[in-house]
Each structure stands twice: as structure tokens, then as C-alpha cells.
Short mmCIF file of C-alpha atoms and ligand atoms in Angstrom, two decimals:
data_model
loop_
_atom_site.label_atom_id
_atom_site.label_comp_id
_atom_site.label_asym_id
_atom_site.label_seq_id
_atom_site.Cartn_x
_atom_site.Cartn_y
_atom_site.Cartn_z
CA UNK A 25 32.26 1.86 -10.49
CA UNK A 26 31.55 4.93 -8.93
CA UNK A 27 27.77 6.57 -9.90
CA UNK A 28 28.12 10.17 -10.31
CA UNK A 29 24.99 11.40 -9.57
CA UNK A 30 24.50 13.38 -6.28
CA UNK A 31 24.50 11.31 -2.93
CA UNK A 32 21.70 11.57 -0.82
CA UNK A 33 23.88 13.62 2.25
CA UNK A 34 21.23 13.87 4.74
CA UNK A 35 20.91 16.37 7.09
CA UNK A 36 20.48 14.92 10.73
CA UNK A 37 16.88 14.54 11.13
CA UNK A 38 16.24 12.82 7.86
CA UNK A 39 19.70 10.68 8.62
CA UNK A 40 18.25 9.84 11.87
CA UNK A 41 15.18 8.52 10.88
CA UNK A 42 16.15 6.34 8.11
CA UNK A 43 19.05 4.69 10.40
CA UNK A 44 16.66 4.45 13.11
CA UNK A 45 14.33 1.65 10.44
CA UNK A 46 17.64 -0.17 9.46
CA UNK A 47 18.03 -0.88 13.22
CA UNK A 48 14.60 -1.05 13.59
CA UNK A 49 15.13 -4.11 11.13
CA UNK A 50 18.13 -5.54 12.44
CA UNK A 51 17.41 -5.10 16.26
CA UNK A 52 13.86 -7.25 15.28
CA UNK A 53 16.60 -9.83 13.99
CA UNK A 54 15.84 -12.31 17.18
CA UNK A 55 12.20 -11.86 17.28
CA UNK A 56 12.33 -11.93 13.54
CA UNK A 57 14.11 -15.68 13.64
CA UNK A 58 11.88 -16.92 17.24
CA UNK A 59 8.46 -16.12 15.10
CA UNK A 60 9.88 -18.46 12.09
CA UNK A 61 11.42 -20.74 14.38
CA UNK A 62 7.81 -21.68 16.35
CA UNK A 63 6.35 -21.50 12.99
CA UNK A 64 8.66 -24.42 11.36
CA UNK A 65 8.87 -26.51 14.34
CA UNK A 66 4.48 -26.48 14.39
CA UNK A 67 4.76 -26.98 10.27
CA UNK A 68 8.13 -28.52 9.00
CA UNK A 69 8.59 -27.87 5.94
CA UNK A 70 4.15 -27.66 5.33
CA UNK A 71 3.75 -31.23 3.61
CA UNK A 72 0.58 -31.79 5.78
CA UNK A 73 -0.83 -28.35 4.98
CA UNK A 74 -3.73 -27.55 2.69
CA UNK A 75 -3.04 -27.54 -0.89
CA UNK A 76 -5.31 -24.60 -1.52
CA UNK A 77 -3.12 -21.47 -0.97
CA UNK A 78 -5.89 -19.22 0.56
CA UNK A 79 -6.52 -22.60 3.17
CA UNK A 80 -3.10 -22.99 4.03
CA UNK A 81 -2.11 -19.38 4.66
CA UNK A 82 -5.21 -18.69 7.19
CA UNK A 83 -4.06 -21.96 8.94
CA UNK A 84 -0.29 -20.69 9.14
CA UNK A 85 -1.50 -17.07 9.50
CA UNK A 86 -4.12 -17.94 12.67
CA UNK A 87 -1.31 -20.52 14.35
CA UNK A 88 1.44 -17.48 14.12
CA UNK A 89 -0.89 -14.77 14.87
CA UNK A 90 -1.11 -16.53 19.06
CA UNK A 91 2.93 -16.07 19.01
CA UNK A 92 3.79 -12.87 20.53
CA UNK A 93 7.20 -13.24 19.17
CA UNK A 94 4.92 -13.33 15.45
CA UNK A 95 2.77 -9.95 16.68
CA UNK A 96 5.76 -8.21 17.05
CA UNK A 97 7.14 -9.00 13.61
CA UNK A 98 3.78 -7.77 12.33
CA UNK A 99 3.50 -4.50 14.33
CA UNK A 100 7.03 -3.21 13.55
CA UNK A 101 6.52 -4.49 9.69
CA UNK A 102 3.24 -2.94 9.33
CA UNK A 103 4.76 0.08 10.69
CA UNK A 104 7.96 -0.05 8.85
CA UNK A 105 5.88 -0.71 5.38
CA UNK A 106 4.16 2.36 6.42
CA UNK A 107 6.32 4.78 7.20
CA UNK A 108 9.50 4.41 5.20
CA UNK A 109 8.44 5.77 2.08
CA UNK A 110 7.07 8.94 4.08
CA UNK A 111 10.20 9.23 6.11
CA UNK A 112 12.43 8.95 2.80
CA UNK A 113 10.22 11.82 1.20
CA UNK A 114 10.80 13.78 4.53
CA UNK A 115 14.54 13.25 4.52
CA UNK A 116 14.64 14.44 0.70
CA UNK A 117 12.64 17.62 1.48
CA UNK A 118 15.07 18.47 4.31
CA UNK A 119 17.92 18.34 1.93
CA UNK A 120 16.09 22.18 0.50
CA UNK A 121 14.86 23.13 -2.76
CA UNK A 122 18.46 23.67 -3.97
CA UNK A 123 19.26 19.96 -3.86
CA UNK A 124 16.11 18.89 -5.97
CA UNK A 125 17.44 22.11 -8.27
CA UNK A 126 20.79 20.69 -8.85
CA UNK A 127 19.07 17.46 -9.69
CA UNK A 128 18.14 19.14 -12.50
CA UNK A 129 21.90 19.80 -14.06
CA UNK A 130 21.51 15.90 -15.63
CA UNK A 131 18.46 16.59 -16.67
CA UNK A 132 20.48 17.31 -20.31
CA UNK A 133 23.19 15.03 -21.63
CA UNK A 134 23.96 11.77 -23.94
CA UNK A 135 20.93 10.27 -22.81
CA UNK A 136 17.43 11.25 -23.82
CA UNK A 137 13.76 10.49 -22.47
CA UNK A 138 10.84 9.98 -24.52
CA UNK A 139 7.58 10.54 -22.81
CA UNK A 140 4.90 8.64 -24.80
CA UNK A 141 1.54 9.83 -23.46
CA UNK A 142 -0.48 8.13 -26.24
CA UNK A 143 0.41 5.14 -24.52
CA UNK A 144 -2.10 4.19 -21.77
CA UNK A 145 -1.19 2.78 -18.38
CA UNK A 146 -2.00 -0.92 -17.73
CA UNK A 147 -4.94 -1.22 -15.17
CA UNK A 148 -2.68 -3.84 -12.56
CA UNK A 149 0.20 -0.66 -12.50
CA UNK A 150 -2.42 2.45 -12.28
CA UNK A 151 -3.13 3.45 -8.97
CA UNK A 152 -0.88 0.28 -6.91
CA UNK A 153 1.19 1.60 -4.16
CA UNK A 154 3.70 -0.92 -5.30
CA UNK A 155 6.52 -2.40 -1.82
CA UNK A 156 3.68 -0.12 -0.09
CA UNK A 157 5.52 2.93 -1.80
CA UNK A 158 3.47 6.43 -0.49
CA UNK A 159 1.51 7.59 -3.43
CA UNK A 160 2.70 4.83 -6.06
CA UNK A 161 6.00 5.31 -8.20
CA UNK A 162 4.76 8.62 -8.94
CA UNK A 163 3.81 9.55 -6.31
CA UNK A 164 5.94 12.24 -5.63
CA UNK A 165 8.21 14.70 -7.81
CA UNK A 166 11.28 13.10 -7.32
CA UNK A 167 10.17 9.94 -6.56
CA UNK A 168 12.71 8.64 -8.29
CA UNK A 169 15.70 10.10 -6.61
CA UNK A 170 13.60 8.89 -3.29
CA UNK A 171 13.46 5.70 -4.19
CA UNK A 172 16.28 4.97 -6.13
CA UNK A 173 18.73 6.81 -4.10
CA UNK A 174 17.51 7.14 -0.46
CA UNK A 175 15.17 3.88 -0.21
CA UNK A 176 17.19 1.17 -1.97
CA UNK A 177 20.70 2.44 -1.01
CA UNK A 178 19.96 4.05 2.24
CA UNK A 179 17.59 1.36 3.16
CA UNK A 180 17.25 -2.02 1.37
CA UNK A 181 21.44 -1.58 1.19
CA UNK A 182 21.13 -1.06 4.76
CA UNK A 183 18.86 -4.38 6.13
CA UNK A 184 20.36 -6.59 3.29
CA UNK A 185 24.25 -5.34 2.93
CA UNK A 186 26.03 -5.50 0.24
CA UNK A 187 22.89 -6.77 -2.65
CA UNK A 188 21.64 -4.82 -4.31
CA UNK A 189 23.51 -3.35 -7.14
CA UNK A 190 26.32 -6.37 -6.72
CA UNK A 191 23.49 -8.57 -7.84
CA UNK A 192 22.36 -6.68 -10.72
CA UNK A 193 25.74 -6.48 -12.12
CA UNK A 194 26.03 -10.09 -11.07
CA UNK A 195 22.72 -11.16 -13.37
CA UNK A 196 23.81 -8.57 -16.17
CA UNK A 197 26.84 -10.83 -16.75
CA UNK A 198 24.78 -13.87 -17.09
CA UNK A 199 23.57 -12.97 -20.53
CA UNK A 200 24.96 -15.79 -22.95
CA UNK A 201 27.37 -13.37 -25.48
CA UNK A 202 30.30 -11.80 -24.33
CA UNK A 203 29.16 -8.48 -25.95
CA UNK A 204 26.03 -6.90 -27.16
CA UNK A 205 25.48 -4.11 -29.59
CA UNK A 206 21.90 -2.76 -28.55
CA UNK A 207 20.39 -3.79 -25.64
CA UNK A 208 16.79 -3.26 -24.81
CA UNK A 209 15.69 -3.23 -21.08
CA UNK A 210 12.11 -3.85 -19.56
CA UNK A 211 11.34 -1.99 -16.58
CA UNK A 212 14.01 0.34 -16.27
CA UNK A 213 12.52 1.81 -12.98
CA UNK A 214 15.64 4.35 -11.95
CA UNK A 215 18.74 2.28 -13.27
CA UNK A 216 20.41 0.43 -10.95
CA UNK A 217 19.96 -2.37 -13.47
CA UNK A 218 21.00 -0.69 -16.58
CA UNK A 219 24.23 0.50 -14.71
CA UNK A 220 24.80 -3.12 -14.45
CA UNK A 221 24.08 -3.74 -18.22
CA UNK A 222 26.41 -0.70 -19.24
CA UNK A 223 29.07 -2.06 -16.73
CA UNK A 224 28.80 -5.50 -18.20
CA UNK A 225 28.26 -4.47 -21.78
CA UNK A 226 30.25 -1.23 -22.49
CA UNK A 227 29.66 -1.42 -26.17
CA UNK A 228 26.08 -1.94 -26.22
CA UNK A 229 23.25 0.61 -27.01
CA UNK A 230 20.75 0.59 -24.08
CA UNK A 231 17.18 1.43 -24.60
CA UNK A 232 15.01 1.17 -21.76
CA UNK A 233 11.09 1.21 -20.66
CA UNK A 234 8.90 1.81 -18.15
CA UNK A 235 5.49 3.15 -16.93
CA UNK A 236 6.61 5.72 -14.06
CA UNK A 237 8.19 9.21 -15.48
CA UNK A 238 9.74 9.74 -11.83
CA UNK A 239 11.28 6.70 -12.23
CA UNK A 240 12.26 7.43 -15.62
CA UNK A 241 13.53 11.08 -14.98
CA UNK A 242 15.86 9.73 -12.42
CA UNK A 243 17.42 7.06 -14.85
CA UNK A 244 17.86 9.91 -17.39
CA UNK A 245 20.12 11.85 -14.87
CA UNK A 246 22.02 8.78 -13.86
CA UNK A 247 22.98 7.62 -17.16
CA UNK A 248 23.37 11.64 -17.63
CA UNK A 249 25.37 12.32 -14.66
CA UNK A 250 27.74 9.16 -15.69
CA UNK A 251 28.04 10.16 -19.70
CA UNK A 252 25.73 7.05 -21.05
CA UNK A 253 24.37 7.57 -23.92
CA UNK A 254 20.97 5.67 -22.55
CA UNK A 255 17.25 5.68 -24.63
CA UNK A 256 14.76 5.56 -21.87
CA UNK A 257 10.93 5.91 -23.27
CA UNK A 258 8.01 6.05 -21.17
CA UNK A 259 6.24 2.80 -22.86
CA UNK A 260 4.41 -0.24 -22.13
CA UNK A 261 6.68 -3.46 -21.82
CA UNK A 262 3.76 -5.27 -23.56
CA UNK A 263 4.19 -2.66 -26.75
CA UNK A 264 7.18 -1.00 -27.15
CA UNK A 265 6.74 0.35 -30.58
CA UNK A 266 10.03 -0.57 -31.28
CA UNK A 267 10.59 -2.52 -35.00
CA UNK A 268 10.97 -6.43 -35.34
CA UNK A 269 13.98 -8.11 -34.22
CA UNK A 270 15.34 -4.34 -33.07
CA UNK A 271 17.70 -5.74 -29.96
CA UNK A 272 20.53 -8.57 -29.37
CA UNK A 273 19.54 -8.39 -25.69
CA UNK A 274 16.16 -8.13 -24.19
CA UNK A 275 16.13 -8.07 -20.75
CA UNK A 276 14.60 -7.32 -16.91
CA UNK A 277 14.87 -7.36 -13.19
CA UNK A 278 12.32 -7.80 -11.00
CA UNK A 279 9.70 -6.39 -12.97
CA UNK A 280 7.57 -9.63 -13.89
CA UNK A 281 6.07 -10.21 -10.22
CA UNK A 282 4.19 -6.81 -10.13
CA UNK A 283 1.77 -8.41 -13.02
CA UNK A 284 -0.71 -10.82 -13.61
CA UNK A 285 0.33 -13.70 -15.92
CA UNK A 286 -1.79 -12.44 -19.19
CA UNK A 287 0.50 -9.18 -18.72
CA UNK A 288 3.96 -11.57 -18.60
CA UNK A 289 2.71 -13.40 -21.57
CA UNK A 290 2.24 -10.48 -23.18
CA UNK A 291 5.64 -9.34 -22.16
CA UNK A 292 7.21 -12.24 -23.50
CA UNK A 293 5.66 -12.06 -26.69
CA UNK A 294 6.96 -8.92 -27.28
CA UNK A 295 10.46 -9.66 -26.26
CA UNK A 296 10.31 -12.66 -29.04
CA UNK A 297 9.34 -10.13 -31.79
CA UNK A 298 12.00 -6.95 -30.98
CA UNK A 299 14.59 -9.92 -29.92
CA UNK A 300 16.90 -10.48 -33.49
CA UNK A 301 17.46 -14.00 -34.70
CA UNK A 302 19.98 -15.45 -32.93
CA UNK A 303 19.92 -12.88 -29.95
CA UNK A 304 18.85 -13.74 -26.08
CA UNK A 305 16.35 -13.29 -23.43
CA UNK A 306 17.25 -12.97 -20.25
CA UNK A 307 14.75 -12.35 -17.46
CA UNK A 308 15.21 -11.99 -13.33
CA UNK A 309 12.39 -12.19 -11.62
CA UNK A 310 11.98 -13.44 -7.36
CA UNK A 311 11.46 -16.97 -6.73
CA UNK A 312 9.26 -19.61 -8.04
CA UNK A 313 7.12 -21.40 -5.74
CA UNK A 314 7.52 -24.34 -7.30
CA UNK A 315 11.17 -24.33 -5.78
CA UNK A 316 9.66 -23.21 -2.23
CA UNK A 317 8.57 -25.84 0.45
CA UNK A 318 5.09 -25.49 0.89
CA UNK A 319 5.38 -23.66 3.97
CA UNK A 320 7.87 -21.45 2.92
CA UNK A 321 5.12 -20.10 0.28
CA UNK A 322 2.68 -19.60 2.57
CA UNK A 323 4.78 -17.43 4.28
CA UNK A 324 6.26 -15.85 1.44
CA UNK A 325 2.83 -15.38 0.20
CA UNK A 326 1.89 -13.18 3.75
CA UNK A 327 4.77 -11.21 3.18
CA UNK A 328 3.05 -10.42 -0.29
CA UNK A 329 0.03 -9.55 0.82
CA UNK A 330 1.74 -7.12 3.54
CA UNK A 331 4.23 -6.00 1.19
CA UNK A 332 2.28 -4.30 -1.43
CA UNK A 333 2.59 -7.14 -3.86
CA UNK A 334 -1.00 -7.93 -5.49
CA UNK A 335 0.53 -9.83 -8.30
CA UNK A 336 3.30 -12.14 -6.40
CA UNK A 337 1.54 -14.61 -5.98
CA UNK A 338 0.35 -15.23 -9.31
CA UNK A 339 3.27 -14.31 -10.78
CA UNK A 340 5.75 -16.27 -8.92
CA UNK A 341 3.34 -19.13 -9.71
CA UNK A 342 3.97 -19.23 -12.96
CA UNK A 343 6.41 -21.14 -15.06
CA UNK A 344 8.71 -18.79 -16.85
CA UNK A 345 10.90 -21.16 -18.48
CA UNK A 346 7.52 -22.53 -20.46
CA UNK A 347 6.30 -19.04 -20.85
CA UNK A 348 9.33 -18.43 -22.80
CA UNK A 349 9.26 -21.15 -24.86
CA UNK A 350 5.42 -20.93 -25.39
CA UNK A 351 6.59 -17.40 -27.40
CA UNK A 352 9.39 -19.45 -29.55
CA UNK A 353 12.51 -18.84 -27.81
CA UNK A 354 14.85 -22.03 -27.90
CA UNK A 355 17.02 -23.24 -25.50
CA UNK A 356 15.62 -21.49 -22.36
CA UNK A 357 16.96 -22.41 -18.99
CA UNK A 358 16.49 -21.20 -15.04
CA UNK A 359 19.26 -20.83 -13.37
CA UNK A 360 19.89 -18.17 -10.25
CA UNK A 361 23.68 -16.81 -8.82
CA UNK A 362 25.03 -19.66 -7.36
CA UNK A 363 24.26 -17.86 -3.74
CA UNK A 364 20.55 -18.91 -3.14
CA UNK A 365 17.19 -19.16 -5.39
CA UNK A 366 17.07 -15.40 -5.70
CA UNK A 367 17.09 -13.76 -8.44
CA UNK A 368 15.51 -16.58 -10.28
CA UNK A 369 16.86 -15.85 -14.00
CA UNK A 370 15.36 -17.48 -16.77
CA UNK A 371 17.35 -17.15 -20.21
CA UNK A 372 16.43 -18.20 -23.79
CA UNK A 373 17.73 -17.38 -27.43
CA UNK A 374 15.71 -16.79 -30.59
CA UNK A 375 16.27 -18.93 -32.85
CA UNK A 376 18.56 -17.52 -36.36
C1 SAM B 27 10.68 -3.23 -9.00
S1 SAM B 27 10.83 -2.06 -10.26
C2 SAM B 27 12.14 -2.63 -11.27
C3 SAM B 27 13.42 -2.26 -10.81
C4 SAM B 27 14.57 -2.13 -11.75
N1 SAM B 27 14.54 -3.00 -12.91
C5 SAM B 27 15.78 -2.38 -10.90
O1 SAM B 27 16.61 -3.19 -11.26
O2 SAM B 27 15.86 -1.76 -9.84
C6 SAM B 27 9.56 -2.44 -11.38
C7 SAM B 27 9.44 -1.38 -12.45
O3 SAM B 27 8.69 -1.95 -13.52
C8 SAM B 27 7.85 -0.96 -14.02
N2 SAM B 27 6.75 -1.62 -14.72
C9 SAM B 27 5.74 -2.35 -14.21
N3 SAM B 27 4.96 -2.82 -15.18
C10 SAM B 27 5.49 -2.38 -16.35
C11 SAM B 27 5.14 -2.54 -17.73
N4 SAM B 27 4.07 -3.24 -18.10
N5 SAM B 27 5.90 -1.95 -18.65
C12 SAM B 27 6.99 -1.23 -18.31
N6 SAM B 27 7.39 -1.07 -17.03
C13 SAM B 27 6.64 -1.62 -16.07
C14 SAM B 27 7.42 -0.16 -12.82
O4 SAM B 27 6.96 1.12 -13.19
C15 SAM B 27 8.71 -0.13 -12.00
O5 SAM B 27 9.49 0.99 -12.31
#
């Protein structure tokens, strides 16, 4: 399926500069693979590290930090985290005030966008420059064409080929029923899941939520600019305000690792009570630790900390399948795509 909302057709400075950080990435490859490489052969797979997580990441972190191979990898990531969401907001400017104008064609439709101020933002979203994103997820006008359209698919698409909307369409089909009528999705961020769910669910009503209006404005002219007929409200996935047992589906993708746990629980809770009897559950989040060797978290949790991730590490701590049935839903299982542990996807059905 082809999305119809305007492509990102850099002009060649902008162009430039974001190709120039995909080869950045893949022209590290080697370095990238030596660092990991000294790292497991000092560390296997971590069974005689410290249990304590903060122990056992300074112990990998100091050994790594004498491997030039290891400085490198931190200089051009620390660089790369940096700059990329500045060099996306350049390339957008570039593209004139007319582009960001005809943004605003899908800004009317079959979709709508309901901007709740009365709700308040949670204090682990306010002010968190989220994947190190310049300013936060609002941090800029069109933040969510930027992200949505020049970071993920002129980026991420870029270093890991092929993903990232594959895979969303991928976990949208993974939903137990063949067919929903009203879907509701947490954490809507710009779309590229809720294309998925529309792909995979034609029938279905979506309604979707999330905290950033850039975010939210660029869903709205997506699911405009493609003739969806999407809800999108700027709410809390803790309270939606929507009625009991409101949606066949509720659903997310990787929005449960940028909270603490209290937040998922909450989360959870509320996907029990808008879930009708006998509908499903079905949340993606990254991987658990608990399926990670016990260097590979310590490493992962590094990345976190570089990444602009405060809330990875408890989050991927935590147990979602028992989260889900600590709220009532029955018959909850992990399971991922078959390729790898990521996306781990945790489904569940409230009982009729
Ligand atoms: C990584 S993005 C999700 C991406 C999106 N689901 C996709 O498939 O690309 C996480 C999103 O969750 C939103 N978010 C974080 N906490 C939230 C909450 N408590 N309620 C609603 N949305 C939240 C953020 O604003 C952000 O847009």
C-alpha cells in the first residue's frame, strides 16, 4: 500500500546530510561488530558478571571503554544521537514554507483530532527528549512530519532496511480475530502503526491516543491524505475517557518502554476496562530481559542510557504477560514474528 501523504523530496543539502548518517551507520558496520566481538570474547554470554545491573554495566562499560574499536562506536553514536534530529529539522526547513503549507491540505478530511487540554501530561513524558529527539516530540512544528516521515523512513528505513512499517503490519495481523469492528490504539505517535491496523483490519473503526499534538497532527493528515476515517484524541493512555468495554481491539507498539512500570500498570488497567467481553489485547513492546543473556542486557541497557531511553530499563524488566493477567485478561501469551525476539508481543482476551 502506497501512503499518500507528501514524500519528504529533499533538496540536496538536506538529502546529503541525512545519507551521509545512514553511511555514517553502515560504514561503522566493522568497528561496530570488532567492539562487540572483544566485548563477548572478555564476557561470553555475562554468567560470571554481577547480578546488580548498575555493577555489571560499569564493569562491561570500563572493560569496553580501553577498546579503541568501542571509543569509536561511542564518538560517532554520541554524535549521530546528537545531530540527526537537528539535521532532519534542517532538511525539512530547506524543503520552504510552501511544503509545510501544503501539509496543511490534510489537515481536513474523514479523520478528526481531538485536542484534550484538560488532560495533563504525565511527569516521565513532559520535558524527555525521547531516542534523543531535539526538543522532545514537540519539539518542533512539524515534528511530526520530521519524525515520522524524514527520521524513520529516511533514516531508521535506511540503517535497518526493509523494518519498519513491514513489521507493524506484520504485528497488526497477529491480533487473534480475523476482523475487528472498532479498534482502539495506544500511542498513536504519527501512524505508521495504525496504517498497519487499517491495512490489516479494513472494517474496523480506529481510535487512537497519544500525548504529542505534532505527533498527532501528522497522523490526522496521513489517515487524511489516505481517506481513513481515523479518531485520534490527544489523551492519556492511562485515561482515555472512553466508556467501558468501548473497543474489540486494544492495542500498541512500542510505546510501553518509554514508562515506568506504575504507568504500564496503569495502562493495562485501562485497556481491561474499554476492552469488550470477549475482545483482545495485544501489546508490542522491545525485548524482555529476561530473554537476554546477561551480557547482552548490560549492553542493551548502555544503549538505553545513550539512547534517550530513561524508562527501558525498567520497563523491559518487567513481566508483561503477568501484568496482563494481574488486570483480568485470560489467556495471555508472548510470542514475537518468528524473525528474532523483537517486537516482543504480548496478547490476551477479556474474558465474555
Ligand atoms: C515510540 S512512539 C510510538 C510509535 C508508534 N506507535 C509507531 O508505531 O510508530 C511512542 C509514542 O507514545 C506516546 N506516549 C508515551 N506515553 C504515552 C501515554 N501515557 N499515553 C499516550 N501516549 C503516550 C508518545 O507521545 C509517542 O508518540
Amino acid at each position: 500500500m502506497k501512503n499518500k501523504i507528501p514524500v519528504a523530496d529533499l533538496n540536496q543539502r538536506g538529502r546529503a546530510s541525512i545519507d551521509f548518517l545512514g553511511h555514517m551507520f553502515h560504514g561503522t558496520q566493522k568497528i561496530r561488530e570488532a567492539a562487540s566481538e572483544y566485548v563477548v570474547s572478555e564476557f561470553g554470554e555475562g554468567k560470571d558478571l554481577p547480578d546488580d545491573l548498575d555493577q555489571r554495566v560499569k564493569q562491561v562499560s570500563e572493560y569496553a571503554s580501553q577498546l579503541p574499536a568501542t571509543r569509536v562506536r561511542r564518538t560517532v553514536g554520541e554524535w549521530h544521537a546528537q545531530n540527526h534530529g537537528l539535521i532532519a529539522i534542517d532538511a525539512f526547513e530547506e524543503l520552504g514554507e510552501d511544503f509545510a503549507k501544503d501539509l496543511h491540505q490534510y489537515d481536513e478530511g474523514t479523520s478528526r483530532l481531538t485536542h484534550d487540554d484538560d488532560y495533563e501530561n504525565p511527569y516521565y513524558w513532559q520535558g524527555v527528549e525521547f531516542h534523543r529527539t531535539s526538543g522532545g516530540w514537540d519539539g518542533h512544528d512539524y515534528m511530526g512530519f520530521i519524525h515520522g516521515e524524514i527520521v524513520h523512513k529516511k533514516m531508521v528505513d535506511v540503517i535497518y532496511p526493509g523494518g519498519i512499517f513491514k513489521q507493524r503490519c506484520e504485528v497488526a495481523k497477529l491480533a487473534p480475530q480475523d476482523q475487528y469492528e472498532s479498534i482502539l490504539e495506544m500511542g498513536t505517535s504519527t501512524g505508521h502503526f495504525t496504517l498497519g491496523l487499517a491495512l490489516a483490519y479494513p472494517d474496523a473503526k480506529i481510535t487512537g491516543v497519544d500525548l504529542s499534538t505534532r505527533a498527532l497532527e501528522h497522523a490526522l493528515r496521513v489517515g487524511n491524505a489516505n481517506n481513513y476515517s481515523w479518531d485520534l484524541y490527544r489523551r492519556p493512555a492511562e485515561t482515555t475517557g472512553f466508556d467501558d468495554n468501548s473497543f474489540d481491539l486494544v492495542t500498541s507498539y512500542i510505546l510501553l518502554h518509554e514508562m515506568p512500570v506504575a504507568a504500564i500498570k496503569e495502562i493495562f488497567a485501562e485497556a481491561y476496562r474499554v476492552t469488550k467481553p470477549g475482545g483482545d489485547m495485544l501489546m508490542s513492546d522491545v525485548v524482555r530481559y529476561a530473554e537476554q543473556n546477561k551480557l547482552q542486557v548490560a549492553l542493551a541497557d548502555e544503549d538505553a542510557i545513550y539512547g534517550g531511553e530513561p524508562y527501558w530499563r525498567e520497563s523491559a524488566s518487567a513481566d508483561l504477560v503477568a501484568l496482563a493477567q494481574e488486570v483480568g485478561f485470560t489467556n495471555v501469551r508472548a510470542t514475537n514474528l518468528g524473525t528474532g525476539p523483537y517486537p516482543h508481543v504480548v496478547i490476551g482476551t477479556k474474558p465474555s
